[in-house]
Coordinates of N, CA and C and ligand atoms in Angstrom, one line a residue:
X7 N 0.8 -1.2 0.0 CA 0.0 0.0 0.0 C 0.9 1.3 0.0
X8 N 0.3 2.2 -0.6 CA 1.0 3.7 -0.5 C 0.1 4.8 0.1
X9 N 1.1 5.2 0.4 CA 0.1 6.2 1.9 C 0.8 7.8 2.0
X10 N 0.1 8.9 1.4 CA 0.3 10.0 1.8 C -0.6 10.5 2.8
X11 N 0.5 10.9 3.6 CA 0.3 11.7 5.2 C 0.6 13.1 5.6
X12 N -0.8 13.8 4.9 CA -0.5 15.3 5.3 C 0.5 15.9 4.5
X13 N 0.8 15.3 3.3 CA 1.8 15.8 2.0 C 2.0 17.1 2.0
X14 N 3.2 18.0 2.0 CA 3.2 19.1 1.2 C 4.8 19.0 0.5
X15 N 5.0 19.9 -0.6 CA 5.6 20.1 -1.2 C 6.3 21.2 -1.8
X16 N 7.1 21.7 -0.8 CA 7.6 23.2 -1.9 C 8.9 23.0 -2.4
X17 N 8.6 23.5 -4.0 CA 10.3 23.1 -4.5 C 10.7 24.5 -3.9
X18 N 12.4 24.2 -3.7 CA 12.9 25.5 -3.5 C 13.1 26.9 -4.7
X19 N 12.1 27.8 -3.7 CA 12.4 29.1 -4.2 C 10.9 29.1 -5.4
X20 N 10.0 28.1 -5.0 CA 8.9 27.9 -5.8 C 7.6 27.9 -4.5
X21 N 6.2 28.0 -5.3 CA 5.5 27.6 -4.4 C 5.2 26.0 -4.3
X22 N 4.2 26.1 -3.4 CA 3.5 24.7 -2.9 C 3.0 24.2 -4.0
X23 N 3.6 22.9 -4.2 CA 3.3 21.8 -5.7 C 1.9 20.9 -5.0
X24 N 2.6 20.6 -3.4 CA 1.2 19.9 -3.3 C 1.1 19.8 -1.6
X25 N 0.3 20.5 -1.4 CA -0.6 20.9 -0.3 C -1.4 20.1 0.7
X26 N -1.3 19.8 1.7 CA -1.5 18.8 2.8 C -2.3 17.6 2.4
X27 N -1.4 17.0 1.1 CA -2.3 15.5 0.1 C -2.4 14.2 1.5
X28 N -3.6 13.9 1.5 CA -4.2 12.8 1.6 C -4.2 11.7 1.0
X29 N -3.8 10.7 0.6 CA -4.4 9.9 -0.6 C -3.7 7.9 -0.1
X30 N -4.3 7.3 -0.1 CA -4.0 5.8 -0.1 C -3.8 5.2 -1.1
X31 N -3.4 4.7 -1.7 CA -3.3 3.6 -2.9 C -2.8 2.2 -2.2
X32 N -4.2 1.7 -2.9 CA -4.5 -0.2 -2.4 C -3.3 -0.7 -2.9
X33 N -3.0 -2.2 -2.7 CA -2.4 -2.8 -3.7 C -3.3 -3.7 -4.3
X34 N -2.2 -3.5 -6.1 CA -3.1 -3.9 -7.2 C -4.5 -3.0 -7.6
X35 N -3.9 -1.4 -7.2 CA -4.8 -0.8 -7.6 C -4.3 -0.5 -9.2
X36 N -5.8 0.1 -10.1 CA -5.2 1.1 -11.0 C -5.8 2.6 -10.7
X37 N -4.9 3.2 -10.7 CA -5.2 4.8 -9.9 C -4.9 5.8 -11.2
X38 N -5.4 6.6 -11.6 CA -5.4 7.6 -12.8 C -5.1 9.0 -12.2
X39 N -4.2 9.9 -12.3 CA -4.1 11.1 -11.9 C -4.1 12.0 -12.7
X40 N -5.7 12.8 -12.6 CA -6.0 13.7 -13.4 C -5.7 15.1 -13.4
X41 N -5.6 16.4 -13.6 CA -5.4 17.5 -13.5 C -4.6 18.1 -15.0
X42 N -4.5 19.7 -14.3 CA -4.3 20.5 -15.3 C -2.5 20.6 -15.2
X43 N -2.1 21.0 -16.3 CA -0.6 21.2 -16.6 C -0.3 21.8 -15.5
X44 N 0.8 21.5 -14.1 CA 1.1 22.6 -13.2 C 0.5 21.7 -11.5
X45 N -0.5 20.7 -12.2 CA -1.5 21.1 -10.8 C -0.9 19.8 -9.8
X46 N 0.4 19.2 -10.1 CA 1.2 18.4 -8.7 C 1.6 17.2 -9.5
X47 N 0.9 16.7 -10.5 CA 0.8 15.0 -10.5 C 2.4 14.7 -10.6
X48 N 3.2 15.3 -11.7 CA 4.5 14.5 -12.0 C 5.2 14.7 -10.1
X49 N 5.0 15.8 -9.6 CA 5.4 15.8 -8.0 C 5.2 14.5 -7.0
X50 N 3.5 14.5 -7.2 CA 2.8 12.9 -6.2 C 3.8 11.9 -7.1
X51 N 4.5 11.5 -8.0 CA 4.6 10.3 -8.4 C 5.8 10.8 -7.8
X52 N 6.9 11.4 -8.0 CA 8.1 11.8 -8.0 C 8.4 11.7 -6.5
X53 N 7.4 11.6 -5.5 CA 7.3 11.1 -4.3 C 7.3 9.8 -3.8
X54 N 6.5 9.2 -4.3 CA 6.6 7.5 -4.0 C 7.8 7.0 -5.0
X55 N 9.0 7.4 -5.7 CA 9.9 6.9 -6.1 C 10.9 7.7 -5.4
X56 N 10.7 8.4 -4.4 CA 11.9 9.3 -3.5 C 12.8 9.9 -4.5
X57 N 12.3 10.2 -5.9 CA 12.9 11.4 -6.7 C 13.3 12.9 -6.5
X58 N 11.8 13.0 -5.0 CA 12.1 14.2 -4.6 C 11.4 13.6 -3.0
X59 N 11.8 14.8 -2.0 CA 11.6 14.1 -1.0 C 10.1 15.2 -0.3
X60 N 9.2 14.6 0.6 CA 8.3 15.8 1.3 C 8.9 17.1 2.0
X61 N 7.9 18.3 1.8 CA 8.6 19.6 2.5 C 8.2 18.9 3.8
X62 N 6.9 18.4 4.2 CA 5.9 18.0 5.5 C 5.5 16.9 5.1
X63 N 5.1 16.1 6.1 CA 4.0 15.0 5.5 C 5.1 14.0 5.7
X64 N 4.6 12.2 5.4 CA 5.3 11.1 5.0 C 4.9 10.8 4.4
X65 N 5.2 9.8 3.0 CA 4.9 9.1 1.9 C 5.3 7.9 2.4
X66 N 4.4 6.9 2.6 CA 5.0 5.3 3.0 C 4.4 4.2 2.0
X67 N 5.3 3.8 1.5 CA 5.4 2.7 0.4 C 5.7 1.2 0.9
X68 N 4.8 0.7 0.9 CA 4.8 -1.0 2.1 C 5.4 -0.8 3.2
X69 N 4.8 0.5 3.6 CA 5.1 1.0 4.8 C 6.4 1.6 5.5
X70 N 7.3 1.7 4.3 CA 8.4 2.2 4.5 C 8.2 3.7 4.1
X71 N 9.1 4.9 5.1 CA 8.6 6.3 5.0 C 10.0 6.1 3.9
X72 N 9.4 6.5 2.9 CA 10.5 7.3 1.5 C 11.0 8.5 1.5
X73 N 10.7 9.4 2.0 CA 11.3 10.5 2.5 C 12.1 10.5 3.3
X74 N 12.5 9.6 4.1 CA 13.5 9.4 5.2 C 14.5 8.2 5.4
X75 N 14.2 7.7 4.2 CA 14.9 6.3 3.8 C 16.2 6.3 4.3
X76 N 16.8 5.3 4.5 CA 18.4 5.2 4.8 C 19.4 4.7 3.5
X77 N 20.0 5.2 3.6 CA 20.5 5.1 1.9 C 20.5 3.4 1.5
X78 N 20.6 2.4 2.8 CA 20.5 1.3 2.3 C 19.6 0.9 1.8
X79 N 18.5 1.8 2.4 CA 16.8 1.3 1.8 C 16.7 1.5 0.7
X80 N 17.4 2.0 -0.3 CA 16.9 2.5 -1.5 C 17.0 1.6 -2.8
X81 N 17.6 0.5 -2.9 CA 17.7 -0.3 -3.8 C 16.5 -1.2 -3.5
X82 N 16.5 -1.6 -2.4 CA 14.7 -2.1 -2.3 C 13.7 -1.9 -2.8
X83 N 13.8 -0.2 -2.3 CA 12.5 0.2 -3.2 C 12.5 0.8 -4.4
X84 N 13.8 0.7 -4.9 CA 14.0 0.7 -6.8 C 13.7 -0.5 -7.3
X85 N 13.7 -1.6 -6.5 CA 13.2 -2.9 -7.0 C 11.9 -3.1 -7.0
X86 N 11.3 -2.7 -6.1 CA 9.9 -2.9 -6.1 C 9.3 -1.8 -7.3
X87 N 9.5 -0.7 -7.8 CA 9.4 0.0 -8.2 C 9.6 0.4 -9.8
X88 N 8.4 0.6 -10.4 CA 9.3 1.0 -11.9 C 8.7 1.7 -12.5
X89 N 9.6 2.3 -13.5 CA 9.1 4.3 -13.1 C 9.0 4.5 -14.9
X90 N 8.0 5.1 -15.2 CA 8.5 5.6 -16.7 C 8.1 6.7 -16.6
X91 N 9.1 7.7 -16.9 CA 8.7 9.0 -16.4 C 9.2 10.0 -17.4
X92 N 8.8 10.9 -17.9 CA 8.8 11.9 -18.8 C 10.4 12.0 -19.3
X93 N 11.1 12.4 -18.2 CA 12.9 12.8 -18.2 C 13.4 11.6 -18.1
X94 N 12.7 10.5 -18.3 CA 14.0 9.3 -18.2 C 13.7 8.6 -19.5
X95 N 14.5 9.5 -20.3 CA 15.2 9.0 -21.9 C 15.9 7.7 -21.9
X96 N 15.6 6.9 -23.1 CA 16.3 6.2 -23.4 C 18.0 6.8 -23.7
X97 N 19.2 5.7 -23.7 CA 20.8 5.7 -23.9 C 20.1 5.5 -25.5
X98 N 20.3 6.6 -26.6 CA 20.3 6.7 -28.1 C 21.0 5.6 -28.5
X99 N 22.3 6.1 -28.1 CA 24.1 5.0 -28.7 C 24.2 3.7 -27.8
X100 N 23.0 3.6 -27.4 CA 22.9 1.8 -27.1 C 21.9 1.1 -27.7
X101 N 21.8 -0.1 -27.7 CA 21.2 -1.0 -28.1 C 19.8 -1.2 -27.3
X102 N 18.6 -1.9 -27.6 CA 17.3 -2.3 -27.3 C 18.0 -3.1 -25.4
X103 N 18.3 -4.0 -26.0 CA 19.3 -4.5 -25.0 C 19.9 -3.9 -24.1
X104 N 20.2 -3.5 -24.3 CA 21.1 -2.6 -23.0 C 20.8 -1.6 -22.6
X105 N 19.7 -1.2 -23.1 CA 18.8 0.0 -22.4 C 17.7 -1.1 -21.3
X106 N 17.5 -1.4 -21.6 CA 16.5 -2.7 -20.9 C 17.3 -3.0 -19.7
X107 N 18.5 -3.6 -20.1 CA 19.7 -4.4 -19.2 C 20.0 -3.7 -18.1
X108 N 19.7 -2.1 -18.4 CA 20.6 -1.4 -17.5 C 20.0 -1.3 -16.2
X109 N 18.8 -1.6 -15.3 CA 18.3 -1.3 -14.1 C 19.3 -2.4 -13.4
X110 N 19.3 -3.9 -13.9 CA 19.7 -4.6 -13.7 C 21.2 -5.1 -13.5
X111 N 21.8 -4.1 -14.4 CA 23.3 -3.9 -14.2 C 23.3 -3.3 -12.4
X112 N 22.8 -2.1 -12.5 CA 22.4 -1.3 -11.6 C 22.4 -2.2 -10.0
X113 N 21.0 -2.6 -10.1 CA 20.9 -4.2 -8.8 C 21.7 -4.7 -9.4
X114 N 22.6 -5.1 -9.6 CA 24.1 -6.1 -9.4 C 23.4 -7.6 -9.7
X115 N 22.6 -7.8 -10.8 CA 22.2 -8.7 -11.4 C 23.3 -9.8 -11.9
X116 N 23.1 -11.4 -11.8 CA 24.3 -12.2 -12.3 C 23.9 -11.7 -13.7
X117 N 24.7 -11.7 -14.6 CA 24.7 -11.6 -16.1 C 23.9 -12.4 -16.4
X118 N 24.3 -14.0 -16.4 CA 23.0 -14.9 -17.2 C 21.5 -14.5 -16.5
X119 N 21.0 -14.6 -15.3 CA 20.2 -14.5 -15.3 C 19.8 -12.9 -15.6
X120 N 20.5 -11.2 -15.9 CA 19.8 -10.6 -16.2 C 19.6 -10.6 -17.6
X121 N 20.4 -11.0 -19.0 CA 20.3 -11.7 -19.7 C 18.9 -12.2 -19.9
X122 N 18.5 -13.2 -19.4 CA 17.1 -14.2 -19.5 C 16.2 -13.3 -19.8
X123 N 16.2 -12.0 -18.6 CA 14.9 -11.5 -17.9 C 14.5 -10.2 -18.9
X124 N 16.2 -9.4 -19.4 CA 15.7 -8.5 -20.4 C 15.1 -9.4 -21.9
X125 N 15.4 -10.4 -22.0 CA 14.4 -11.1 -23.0 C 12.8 -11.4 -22.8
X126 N 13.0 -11.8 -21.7 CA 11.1 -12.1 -21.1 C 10.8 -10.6 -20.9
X127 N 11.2 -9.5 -20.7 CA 10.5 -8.3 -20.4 C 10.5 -7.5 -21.9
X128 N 11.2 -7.7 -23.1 CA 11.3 -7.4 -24.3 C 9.9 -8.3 -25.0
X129 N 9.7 -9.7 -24.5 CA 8.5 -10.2 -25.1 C 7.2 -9.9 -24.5
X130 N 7.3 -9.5 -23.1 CA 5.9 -8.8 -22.4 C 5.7 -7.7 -23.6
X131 N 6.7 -7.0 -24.1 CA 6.0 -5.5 -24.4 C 6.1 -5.8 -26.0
X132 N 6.0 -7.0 -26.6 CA 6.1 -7.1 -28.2 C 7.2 -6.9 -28.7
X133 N 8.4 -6.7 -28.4 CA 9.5 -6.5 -28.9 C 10.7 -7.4 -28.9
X134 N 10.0 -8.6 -28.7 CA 11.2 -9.6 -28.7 C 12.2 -10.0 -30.0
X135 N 11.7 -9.4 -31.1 CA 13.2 -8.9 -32.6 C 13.4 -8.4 -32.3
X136 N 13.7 -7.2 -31.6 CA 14.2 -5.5 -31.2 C 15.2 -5.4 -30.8
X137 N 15.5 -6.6 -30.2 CA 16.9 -6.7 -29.2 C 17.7 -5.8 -30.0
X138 N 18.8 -6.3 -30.9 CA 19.7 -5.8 -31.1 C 19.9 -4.1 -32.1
X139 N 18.1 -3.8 -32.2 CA 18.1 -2.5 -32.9 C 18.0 -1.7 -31.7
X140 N 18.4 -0.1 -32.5 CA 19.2 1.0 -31.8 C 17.5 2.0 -31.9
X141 N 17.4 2.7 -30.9 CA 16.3 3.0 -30.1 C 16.0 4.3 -31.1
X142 N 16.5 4.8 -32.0 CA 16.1 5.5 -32.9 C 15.6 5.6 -34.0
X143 N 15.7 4.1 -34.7 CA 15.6 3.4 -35.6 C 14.1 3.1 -35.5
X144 N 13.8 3.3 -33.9 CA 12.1 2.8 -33.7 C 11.1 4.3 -33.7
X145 N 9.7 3.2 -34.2 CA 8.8 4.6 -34.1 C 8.7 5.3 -32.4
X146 N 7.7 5.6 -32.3 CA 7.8 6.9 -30.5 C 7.0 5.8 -29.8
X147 N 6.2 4.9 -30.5 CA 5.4 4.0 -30.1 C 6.4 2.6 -29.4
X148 N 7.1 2.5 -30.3 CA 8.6 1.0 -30.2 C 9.5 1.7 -28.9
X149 N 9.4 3.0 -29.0 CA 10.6 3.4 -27.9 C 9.7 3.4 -26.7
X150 N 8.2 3.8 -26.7 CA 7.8 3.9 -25.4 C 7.8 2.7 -24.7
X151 N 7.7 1.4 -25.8 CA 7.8 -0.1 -25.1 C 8.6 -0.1 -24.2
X152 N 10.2 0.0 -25.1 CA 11.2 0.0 -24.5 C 11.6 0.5 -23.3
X153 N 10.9 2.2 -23.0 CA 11.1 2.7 -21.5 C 10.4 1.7 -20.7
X154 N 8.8 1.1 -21.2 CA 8.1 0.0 -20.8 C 8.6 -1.1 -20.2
X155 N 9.0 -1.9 -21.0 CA 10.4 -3.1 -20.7 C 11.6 -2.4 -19.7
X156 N 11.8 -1.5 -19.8 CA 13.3 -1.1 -19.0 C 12.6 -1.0 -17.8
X157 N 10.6 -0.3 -17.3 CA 11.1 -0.2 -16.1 C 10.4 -1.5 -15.2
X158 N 9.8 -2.5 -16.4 CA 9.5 -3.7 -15.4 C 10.5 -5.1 -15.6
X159 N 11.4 -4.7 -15.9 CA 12.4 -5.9 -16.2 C 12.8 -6.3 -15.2
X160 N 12.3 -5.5 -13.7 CA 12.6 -5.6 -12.1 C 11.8 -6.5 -11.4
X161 N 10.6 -7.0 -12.4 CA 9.1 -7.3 -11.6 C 8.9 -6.6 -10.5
X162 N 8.6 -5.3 -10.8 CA 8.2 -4.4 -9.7 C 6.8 -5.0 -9.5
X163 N 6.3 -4.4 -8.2 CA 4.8 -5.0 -7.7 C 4.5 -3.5 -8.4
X164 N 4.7 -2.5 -8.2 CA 4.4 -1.2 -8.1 C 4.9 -1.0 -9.6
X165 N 4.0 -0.1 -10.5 CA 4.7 0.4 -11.3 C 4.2 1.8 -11.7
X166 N 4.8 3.1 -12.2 CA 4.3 4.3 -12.0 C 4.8 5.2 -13.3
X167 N 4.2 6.0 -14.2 CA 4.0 6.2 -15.5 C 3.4 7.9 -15.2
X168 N 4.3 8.3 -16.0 CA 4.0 10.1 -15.7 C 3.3 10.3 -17.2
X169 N 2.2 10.7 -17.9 CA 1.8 11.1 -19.3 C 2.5 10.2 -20.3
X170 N 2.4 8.7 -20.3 CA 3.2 7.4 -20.8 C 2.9 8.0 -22.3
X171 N 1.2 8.4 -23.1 CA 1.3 8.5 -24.2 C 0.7 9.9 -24.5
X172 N 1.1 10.6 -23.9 CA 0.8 12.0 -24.2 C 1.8 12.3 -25.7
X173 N 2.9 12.0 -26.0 CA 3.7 12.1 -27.7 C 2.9 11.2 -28.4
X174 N 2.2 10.5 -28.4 CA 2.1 9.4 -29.4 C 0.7 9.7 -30.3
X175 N 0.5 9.2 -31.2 CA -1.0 9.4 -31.6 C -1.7 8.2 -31.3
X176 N -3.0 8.5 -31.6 CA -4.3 8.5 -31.0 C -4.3 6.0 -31.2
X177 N -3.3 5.9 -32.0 CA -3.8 4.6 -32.4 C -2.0 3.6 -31.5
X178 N -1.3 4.7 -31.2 CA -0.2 3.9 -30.4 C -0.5 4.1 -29.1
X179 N -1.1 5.4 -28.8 CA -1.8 5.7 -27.2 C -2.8 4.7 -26.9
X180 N -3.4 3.6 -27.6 CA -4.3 2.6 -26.8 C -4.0 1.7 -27.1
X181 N -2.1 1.0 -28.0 CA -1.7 0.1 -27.7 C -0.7 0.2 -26.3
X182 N -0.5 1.3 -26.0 CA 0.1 1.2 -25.0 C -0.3 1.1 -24.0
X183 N -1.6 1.9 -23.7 CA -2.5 1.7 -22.6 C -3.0 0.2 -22.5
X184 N -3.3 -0.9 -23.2 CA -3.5 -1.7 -23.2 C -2.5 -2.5 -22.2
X185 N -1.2 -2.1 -23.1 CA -0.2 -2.9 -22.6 C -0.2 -2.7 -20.6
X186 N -0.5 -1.4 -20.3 CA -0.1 -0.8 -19.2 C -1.2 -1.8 -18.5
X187 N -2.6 -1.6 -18.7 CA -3.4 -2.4 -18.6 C -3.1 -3.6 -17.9
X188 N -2.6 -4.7 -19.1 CA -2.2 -5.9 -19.0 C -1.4 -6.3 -18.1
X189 N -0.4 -5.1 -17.3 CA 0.4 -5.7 -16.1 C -0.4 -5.0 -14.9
X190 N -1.3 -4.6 -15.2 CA -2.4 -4.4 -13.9 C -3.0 -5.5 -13.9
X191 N -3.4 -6.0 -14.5 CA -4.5 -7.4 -14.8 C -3.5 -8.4 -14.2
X192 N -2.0 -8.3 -14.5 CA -1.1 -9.9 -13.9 C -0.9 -9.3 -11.9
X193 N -1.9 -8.0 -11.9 CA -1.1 -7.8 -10.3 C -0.8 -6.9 -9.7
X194 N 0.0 -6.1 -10.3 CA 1.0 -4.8 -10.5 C -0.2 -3.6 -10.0
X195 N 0.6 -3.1 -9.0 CA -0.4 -1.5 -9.0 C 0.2 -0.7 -9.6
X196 N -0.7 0.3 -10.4 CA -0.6 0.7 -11.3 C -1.2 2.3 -11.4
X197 N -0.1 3.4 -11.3 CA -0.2 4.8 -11.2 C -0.1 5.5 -11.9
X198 N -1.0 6.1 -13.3 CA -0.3 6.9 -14.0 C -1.1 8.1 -14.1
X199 N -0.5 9.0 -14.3 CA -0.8 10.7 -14.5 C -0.9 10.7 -15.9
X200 N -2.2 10.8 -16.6 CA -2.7 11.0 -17.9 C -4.2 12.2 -17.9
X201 N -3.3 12.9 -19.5 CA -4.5 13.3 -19.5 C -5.8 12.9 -20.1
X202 N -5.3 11.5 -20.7 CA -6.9 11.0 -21.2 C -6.9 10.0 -20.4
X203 N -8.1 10.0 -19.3 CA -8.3 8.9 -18.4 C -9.5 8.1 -19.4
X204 N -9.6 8.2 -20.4 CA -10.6 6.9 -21.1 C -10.0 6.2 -21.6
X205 N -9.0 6.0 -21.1 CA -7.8 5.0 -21.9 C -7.9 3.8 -20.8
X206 N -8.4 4.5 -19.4 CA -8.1 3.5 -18.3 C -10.0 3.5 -17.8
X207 N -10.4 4.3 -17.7 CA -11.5 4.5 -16.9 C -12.4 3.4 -17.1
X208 N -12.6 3.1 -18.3 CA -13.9 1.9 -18.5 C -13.5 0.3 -17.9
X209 N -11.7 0.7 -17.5 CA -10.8 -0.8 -17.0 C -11.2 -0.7 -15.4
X210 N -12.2 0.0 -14.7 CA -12.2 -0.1 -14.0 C -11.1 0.8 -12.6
X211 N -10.6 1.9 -13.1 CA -9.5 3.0 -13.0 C -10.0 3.6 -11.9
X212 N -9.5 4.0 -10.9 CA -10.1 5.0 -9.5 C -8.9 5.8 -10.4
X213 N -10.1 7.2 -10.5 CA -9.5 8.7 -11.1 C -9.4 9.8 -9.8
X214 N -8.8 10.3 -9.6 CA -8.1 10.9 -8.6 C -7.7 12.8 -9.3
X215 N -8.3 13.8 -8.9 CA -8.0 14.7 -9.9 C -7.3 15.8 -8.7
X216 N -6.4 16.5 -9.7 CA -5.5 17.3 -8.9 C -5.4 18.6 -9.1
X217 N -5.5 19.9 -8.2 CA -5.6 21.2 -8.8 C -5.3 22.0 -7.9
X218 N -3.7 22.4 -8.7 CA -3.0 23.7 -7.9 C -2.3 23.0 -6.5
X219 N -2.1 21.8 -6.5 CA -1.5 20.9 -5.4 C -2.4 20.2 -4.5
X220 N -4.2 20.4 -4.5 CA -4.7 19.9 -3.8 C -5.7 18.6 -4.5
X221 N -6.3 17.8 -3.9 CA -7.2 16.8 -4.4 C -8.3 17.2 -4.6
X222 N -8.9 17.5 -5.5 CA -10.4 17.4 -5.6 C -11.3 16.6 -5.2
X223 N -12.2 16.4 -4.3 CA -13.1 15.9 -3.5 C -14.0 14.5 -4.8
Ligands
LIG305 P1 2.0 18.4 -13.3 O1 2.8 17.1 -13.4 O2 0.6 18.2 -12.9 O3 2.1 19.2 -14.6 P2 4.2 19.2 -11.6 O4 4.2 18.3 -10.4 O5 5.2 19.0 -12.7 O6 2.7 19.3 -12.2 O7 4.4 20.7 -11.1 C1 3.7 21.2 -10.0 C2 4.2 22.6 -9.7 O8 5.6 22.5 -9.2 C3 4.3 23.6 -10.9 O9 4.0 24.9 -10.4 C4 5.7 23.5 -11.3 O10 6.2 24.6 -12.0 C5 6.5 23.3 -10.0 N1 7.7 22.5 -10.1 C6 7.8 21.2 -10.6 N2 9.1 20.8 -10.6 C7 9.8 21.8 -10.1 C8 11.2 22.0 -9.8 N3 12.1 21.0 -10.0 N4 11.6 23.2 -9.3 C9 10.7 24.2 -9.0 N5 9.4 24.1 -9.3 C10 8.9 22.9 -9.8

């Protein structure tokens, strides 16, 4: 479960992104975060991955406060955890492979078995020919797989998606949504900040809407 407690948020030298948040997330939920450009969402997710930490408040993720983690805690909950988020570009001058490979490098993965798993996480997202092609070569649709595959190559329980198809048009934004879908359906809670929630909503989606840092009732 994830648990914001009395959340606020001020970047420095900025105002309040998000304002005494309340919010629970089940596990194996799918949770949609709606709002206007500005109004917190990339912030709330940027929290439960300890990207940025609370001004006030605790964020606790299986009950561990993220905000006050001990540095050893942190590979834990990069494991449980997998993030596709606006600023986390694919490596261009690497391969399918090795952009995938790399979380796993990261956790200090044996080679054979990380090996295996960027293969089984390259065929969850359709891309099991892709290995050896270069991430430019693919349409915005092939690369978003890829950030896809890179961030569950972990089997995160948790996985968390900032505007996943906001670049894409209208006929790759509901293969991906599907896809995102599909690892809600095997388990996975599932958090993303979109601004088309009919991509999720009729899947049964708790929409959650955000404005100016606060929840909408
Ligand atoms: P959203 O994802 O809903 O567009 P954000 O969480 O990105 O909203 O931003 C919320 C508010 O925090 C905005 O006013 C934004 O300008 C501000 N903000 C976001 N990131 C930073 C940052 N690193 N430094 C200063 N202000 C920021």
């Amino acid at each position: 479960m994830i648990q914001f407690d009395h959340v606020s948020k001020r970047y420095p030298g900025g105002h309040e992104a998000l304002i005494d948040l309340e919010l629970e997330i089940r596990h194996g939920e799918l949770l949609v975060l709606a709002g206007h450009s500005g109004a917190g969402k990339s912030t709330l997710l940027k929290l439960i991955a300890a990207l940025e930490a609370p001004s006030s408040g605790r964020v606790l993720v299986n009950g561990l406060d993220v905000g006050r983690m001990r540095r050893s805690q942190v590979p834990y909950l990069r494991r449980s955890l997998g993030l596709v988020m606006q600023e986390h570009r694919l490596l261009m001058d690497r391969t399918v492979f090795d952009n995938v490979l790399l979380p796993l490098i990261v956790s200090g993965e044996r080679p054979s078995d990380a090996h295996a798993r960027v293969r089984v996480a390259l065929e969850k997202v359709g891309l099991g020919e892709f290995e050896k092609a270069m991430p430019i070569t693919l349409s915005g649709g092939e690369q978003q797989r890829v950030a896809i595959a890179r961030a569950i190559v972990n089997r995160p329980s948790i996985l968390i998606a900032d505007e996943p198809t906001a670049h894409l048009d209208p006929a790759y934004a509901r293969e991906i949504a599907a896809l995102f879908r599909s690892f809600h359906a095997a388990g996975v809670t599932l958090i993303l900040a979109t601004h088309d929630d009919t991509l999720y909503s009729p899947y049964g989606a708790r929409r959650v809407e955000l404005a100016h840092g606060r929840l909408l009732a």
